[in-house]
mmCIF file with all atom_site columns, C-alpha atoms in Angstrom:
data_model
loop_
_atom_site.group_PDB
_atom_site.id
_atom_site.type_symbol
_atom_site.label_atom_id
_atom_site.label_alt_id
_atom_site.label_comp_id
_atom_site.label_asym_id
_atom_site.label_entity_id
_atom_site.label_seq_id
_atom_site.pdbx_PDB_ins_code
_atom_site.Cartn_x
_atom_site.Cartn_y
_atom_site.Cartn_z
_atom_site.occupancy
_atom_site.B_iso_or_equiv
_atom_site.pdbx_formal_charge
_atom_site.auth_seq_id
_atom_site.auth_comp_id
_atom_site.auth_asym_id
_atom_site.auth_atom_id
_atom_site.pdbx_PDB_model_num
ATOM 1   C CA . UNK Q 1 1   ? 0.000   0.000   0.000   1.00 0.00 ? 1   UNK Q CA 1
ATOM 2   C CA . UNK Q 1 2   ? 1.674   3.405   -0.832  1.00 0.00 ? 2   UNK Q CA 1
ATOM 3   C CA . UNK Q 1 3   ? 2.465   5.683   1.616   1.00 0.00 ? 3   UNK Q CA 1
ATOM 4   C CA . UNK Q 1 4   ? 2.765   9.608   1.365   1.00 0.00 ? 4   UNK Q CA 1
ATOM 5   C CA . UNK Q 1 5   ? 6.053   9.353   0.927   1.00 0.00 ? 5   UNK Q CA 1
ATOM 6   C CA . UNK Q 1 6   ? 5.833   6.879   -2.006  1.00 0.00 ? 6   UNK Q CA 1
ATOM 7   C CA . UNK Q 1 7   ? 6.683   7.797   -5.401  1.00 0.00 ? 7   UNK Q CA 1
ATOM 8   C CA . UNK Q 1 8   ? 3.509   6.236   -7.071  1.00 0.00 ? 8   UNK Q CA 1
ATOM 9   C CA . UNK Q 1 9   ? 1.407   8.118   -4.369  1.00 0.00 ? 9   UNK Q CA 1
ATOM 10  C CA . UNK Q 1 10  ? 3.257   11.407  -5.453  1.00 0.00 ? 10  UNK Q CA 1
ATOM 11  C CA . UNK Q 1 11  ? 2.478   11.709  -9.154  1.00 0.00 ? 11  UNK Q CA 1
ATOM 12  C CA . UNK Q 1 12  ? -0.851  10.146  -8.826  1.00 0.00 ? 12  UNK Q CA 1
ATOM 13  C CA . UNK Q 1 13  ? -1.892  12.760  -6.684  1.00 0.00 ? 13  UNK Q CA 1
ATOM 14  C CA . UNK Q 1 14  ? 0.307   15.415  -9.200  1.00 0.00 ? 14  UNK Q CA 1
ATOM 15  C CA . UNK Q 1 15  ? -1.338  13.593  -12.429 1.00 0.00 ? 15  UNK Q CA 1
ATOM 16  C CA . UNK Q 1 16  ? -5.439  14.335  -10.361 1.00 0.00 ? 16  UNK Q CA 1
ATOM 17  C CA . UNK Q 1 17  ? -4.431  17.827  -10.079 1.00 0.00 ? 17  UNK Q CA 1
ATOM 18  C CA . UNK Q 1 18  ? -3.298  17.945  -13.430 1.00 0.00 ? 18  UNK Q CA 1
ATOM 19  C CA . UNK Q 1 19  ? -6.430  17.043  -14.784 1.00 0.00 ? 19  UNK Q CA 1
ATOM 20  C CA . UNK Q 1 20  ? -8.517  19.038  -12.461 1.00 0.00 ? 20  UNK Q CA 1
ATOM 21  C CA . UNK Q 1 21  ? -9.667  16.898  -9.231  1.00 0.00 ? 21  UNK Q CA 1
ATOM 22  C CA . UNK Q 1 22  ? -10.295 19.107  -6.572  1.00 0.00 ? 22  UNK Q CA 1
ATOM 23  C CA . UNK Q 1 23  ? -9.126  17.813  -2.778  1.00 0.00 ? 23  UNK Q CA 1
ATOM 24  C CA . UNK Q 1 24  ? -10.746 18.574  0.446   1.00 0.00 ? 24  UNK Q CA 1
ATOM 25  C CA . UNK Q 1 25  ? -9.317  18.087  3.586   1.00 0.00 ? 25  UNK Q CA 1
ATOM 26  C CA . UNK Q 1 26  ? -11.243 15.357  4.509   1.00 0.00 ? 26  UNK Q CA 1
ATOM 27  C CA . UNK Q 1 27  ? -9.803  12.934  7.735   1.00 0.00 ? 27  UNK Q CA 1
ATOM 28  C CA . UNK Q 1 28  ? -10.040 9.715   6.151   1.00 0.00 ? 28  UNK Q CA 1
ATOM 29  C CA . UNK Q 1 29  ? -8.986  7.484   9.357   1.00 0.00 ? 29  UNK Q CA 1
ATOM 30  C CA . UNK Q 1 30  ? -12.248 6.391   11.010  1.00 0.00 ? 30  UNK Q CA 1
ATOM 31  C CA . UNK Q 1 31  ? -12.080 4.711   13.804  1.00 0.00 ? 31  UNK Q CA 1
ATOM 32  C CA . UNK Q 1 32  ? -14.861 2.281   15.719  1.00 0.00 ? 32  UNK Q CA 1
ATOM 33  C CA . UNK Q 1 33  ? -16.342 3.052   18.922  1.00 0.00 ? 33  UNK Q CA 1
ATOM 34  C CA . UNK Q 1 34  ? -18.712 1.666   21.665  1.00 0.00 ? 34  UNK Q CA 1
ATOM 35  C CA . UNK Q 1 35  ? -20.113 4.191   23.646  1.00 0.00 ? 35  UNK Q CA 1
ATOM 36  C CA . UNK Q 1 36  ? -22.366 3.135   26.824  1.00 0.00 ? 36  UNK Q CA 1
ATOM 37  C CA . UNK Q 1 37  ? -24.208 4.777   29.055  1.00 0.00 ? 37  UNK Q CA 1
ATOM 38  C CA . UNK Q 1 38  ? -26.131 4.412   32.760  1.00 0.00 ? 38  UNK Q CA 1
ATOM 39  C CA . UNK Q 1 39  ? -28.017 7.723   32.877  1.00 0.00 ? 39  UNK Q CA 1
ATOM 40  C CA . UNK Q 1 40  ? -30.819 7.435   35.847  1.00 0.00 ? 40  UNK Q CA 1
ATOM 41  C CA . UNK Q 1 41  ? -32.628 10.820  34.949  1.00 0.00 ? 41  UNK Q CA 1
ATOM 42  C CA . UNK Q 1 42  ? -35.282 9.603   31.968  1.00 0.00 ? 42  UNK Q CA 1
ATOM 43  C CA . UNK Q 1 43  ? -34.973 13.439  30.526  1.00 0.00 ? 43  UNK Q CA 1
ATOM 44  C CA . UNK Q 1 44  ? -31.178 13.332  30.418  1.00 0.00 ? 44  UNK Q CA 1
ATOM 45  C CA . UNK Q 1 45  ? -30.993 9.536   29.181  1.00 0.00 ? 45  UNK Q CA 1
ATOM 46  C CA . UNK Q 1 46  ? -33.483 10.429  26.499  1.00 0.00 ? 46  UNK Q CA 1
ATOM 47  C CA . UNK Q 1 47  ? -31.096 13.623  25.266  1.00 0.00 ? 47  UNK Q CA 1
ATOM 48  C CA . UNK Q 1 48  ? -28.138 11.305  25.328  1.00 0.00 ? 48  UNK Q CA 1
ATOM 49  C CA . UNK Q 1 49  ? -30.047 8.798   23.164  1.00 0.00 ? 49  UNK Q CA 1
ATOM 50  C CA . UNK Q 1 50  ? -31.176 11.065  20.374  1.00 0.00 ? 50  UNK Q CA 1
ATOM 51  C CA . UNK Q 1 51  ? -27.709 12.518  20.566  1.00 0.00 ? 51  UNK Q CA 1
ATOM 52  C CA . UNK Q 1 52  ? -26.363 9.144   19.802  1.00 0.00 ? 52  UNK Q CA 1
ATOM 53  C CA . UNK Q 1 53  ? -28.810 8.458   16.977  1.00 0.00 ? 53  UNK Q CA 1
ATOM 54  C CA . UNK Q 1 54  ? -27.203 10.827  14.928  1.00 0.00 ? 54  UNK Q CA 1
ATOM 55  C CA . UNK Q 1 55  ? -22.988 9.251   15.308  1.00 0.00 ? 55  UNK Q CA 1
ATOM 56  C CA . UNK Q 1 56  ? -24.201 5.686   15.032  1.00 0.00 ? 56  UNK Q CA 1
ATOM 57  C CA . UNK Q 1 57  ? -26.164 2.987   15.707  1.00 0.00 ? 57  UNK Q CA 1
ATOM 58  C CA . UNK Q 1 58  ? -28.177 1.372   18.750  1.00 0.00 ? 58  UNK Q CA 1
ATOM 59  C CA . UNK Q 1 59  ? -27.228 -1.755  19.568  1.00 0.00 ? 59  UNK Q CA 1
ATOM 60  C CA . UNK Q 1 60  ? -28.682 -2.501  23.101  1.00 0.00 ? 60  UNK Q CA 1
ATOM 61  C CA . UNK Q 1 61  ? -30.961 -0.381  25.369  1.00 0.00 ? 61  UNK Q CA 1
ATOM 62  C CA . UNK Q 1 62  ? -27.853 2.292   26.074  1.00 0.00 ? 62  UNK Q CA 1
ATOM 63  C CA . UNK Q 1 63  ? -25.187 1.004   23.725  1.00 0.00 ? 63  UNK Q CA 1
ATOM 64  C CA . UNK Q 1 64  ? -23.934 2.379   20.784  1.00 0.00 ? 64  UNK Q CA 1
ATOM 65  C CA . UNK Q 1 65  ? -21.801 1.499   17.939  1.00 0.00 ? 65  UNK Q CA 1
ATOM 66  C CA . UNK Q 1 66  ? -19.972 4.389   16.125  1.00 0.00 ? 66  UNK Q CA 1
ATOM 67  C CA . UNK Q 1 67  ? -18.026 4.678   13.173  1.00 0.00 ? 67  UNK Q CA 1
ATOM 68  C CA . UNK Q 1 68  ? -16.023 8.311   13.551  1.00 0.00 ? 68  UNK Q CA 1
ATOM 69  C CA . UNK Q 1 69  ? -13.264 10.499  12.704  1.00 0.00 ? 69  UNK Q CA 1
ATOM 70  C CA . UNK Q 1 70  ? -11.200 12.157  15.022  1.00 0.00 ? 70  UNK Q CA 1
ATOM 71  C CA . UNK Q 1 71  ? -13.190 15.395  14.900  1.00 0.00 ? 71  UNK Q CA 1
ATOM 72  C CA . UNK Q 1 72  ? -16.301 13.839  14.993  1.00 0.00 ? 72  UNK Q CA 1
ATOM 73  C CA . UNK Q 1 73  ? -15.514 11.775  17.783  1.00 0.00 ? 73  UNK Q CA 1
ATOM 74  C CA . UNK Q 1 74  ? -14.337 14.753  19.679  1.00 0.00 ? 74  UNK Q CA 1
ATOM 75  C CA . UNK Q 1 75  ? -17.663 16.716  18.708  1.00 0.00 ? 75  UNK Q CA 1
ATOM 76  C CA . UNK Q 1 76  ? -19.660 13.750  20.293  1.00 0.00 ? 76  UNK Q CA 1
ATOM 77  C CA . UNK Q 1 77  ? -17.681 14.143  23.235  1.00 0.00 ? 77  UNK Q CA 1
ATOM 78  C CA . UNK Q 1 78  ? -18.318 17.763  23.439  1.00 0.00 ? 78  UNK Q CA 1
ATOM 79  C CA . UNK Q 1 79  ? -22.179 17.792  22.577  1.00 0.00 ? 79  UNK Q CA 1
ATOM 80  C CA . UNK Q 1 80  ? -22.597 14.851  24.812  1.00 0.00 ? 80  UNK Q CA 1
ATOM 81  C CA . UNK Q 1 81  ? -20.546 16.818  28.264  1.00 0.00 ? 81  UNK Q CA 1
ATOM 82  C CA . UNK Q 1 82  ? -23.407 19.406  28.107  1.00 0.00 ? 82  UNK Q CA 1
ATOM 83  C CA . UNK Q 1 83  ? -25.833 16.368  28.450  1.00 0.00 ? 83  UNK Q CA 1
ATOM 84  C CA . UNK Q 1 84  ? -24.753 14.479  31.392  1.00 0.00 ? 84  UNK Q CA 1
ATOM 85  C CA . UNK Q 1 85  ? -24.199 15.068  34.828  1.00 0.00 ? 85  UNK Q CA 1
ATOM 86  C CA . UNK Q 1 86  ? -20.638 13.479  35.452  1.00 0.00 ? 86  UNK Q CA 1
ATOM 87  C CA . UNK Q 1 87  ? -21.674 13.255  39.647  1.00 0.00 ? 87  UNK Q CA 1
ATOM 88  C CA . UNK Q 1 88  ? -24.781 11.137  38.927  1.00 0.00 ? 88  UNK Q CA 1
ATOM 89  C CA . UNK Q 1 89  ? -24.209 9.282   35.546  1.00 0.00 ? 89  UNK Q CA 1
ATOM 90  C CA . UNK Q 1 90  ? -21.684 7.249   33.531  1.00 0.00 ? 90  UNK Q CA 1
ATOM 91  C CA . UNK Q 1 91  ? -20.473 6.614   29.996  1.00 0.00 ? 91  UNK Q CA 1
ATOM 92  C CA . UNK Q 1 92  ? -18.281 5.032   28.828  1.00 0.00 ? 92  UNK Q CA 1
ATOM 93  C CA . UNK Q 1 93  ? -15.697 5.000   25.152  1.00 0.00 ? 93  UNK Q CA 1
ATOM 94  C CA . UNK Q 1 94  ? -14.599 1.683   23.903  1.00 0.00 ? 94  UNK Q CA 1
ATOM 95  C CA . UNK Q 1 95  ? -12.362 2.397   21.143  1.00 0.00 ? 95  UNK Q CA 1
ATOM 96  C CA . UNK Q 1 96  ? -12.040 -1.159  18.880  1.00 0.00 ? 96  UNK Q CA 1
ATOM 97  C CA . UNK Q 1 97  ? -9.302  -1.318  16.770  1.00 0.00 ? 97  UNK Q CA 1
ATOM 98  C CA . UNK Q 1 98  ? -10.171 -2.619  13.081  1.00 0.00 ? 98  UNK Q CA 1
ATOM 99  C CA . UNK Q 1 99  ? -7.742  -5.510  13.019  1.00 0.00 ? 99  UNK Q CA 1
ATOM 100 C CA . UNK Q 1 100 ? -10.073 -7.007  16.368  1.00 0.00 ? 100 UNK Q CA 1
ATOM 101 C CA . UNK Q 1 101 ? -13.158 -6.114  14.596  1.00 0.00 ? 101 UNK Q CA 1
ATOM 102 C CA . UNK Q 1 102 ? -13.472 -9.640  13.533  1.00 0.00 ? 102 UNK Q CA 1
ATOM 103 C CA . UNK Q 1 103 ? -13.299 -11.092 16.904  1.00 0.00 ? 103 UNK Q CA 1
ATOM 104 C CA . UNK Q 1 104 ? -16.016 -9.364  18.299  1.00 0.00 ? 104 UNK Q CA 1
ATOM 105 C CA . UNK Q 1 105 ? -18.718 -11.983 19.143  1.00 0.00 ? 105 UNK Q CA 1
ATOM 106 C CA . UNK Q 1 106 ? -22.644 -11.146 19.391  1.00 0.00 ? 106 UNK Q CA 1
ATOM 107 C CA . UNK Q 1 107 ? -25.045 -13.433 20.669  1.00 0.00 ? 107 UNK Q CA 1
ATOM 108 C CA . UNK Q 1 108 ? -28.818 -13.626 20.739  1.00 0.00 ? 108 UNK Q CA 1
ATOM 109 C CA . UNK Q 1 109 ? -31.122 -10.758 18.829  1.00 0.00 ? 109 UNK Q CA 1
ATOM 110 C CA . UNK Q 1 110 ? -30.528 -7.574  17.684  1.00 0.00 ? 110 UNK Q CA 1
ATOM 111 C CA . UNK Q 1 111 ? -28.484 -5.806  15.248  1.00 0.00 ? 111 UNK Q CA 1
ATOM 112 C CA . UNK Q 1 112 ? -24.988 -7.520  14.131  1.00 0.00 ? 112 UNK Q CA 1
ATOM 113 C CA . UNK Q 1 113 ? -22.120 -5.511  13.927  1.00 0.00 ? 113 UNK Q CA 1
ATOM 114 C CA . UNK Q 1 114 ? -22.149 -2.277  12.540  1.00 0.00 ? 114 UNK Q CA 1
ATOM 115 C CA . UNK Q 1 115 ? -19.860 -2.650  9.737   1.00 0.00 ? 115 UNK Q CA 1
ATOM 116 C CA . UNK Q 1 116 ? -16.238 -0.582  9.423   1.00 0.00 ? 116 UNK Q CA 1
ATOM 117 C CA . UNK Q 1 117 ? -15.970 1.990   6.348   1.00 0.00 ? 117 UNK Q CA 1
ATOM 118 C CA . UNK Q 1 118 ? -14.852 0.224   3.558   1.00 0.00 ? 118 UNK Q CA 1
ATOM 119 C CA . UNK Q 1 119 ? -11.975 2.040   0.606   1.00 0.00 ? 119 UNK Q CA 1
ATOM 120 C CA . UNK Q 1 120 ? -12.399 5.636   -0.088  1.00 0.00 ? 120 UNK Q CA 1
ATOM 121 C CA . UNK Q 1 121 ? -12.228 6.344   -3.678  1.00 0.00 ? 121 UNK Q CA 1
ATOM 122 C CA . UNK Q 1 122 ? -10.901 9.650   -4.145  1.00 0.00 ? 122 UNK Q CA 1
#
């Protein structure tokens, strides 16, 4: 796999410019997350929920699985702070490396794994 400091790497990305591909600056390492929760306040569990909904997926009552970026991981972390009340409830960040991904075991109902990003195609 090239590297940025590969030759073939270099004048590919020289040749897409040449030709007029435009690049954002988009983080392209995602990493995947299990984020869980023991909230006792309904109101503040519920906030935390639909906060959740929208950086992954519900796997169990207050479990999560998220597929993120750095910055999106750390805007999760921010939005979610102004939910909680760190003297009365708890959550939790599981970071899962990809390479373990596959020995991840689920058992019973519900969802199965979310699945990792596959290539980006630039």
């Amino acid at each position: 796999m090239p590297n940025a400091q590969s030759p073939f790497l270099s004048c590919l990305l020289l040749y897409l410019c040449q030709v007029g591909v435009k690049f954002i600056d988009v983080p392209l390492l995602m990493l995947f997350y299990v984020v869980v929760y023991d909230i006792p306040c309904d109101k503040r569990r519920k906030a935390v929920s639909d906060l959740l909904e929208g950086y992954g997926r519900r796997v169990q009552y207050s479990v999560f699985e998220c597929v993120l970026t750095g910055p999106k991981y750390e805007e999760l972390q921010k939005r979610l702070r102004k939910r909680v009340k760190l003297e009365e409830d708890s959550v939790r960040f599981y970071v899962v490396p990809k390479h373990m991904l596959g020995q991840v075991d689920t058992w019973g109902v519900g969802p199965p794994l979310t699945p990792p990003p596959s290539s980006v195609v630039l």
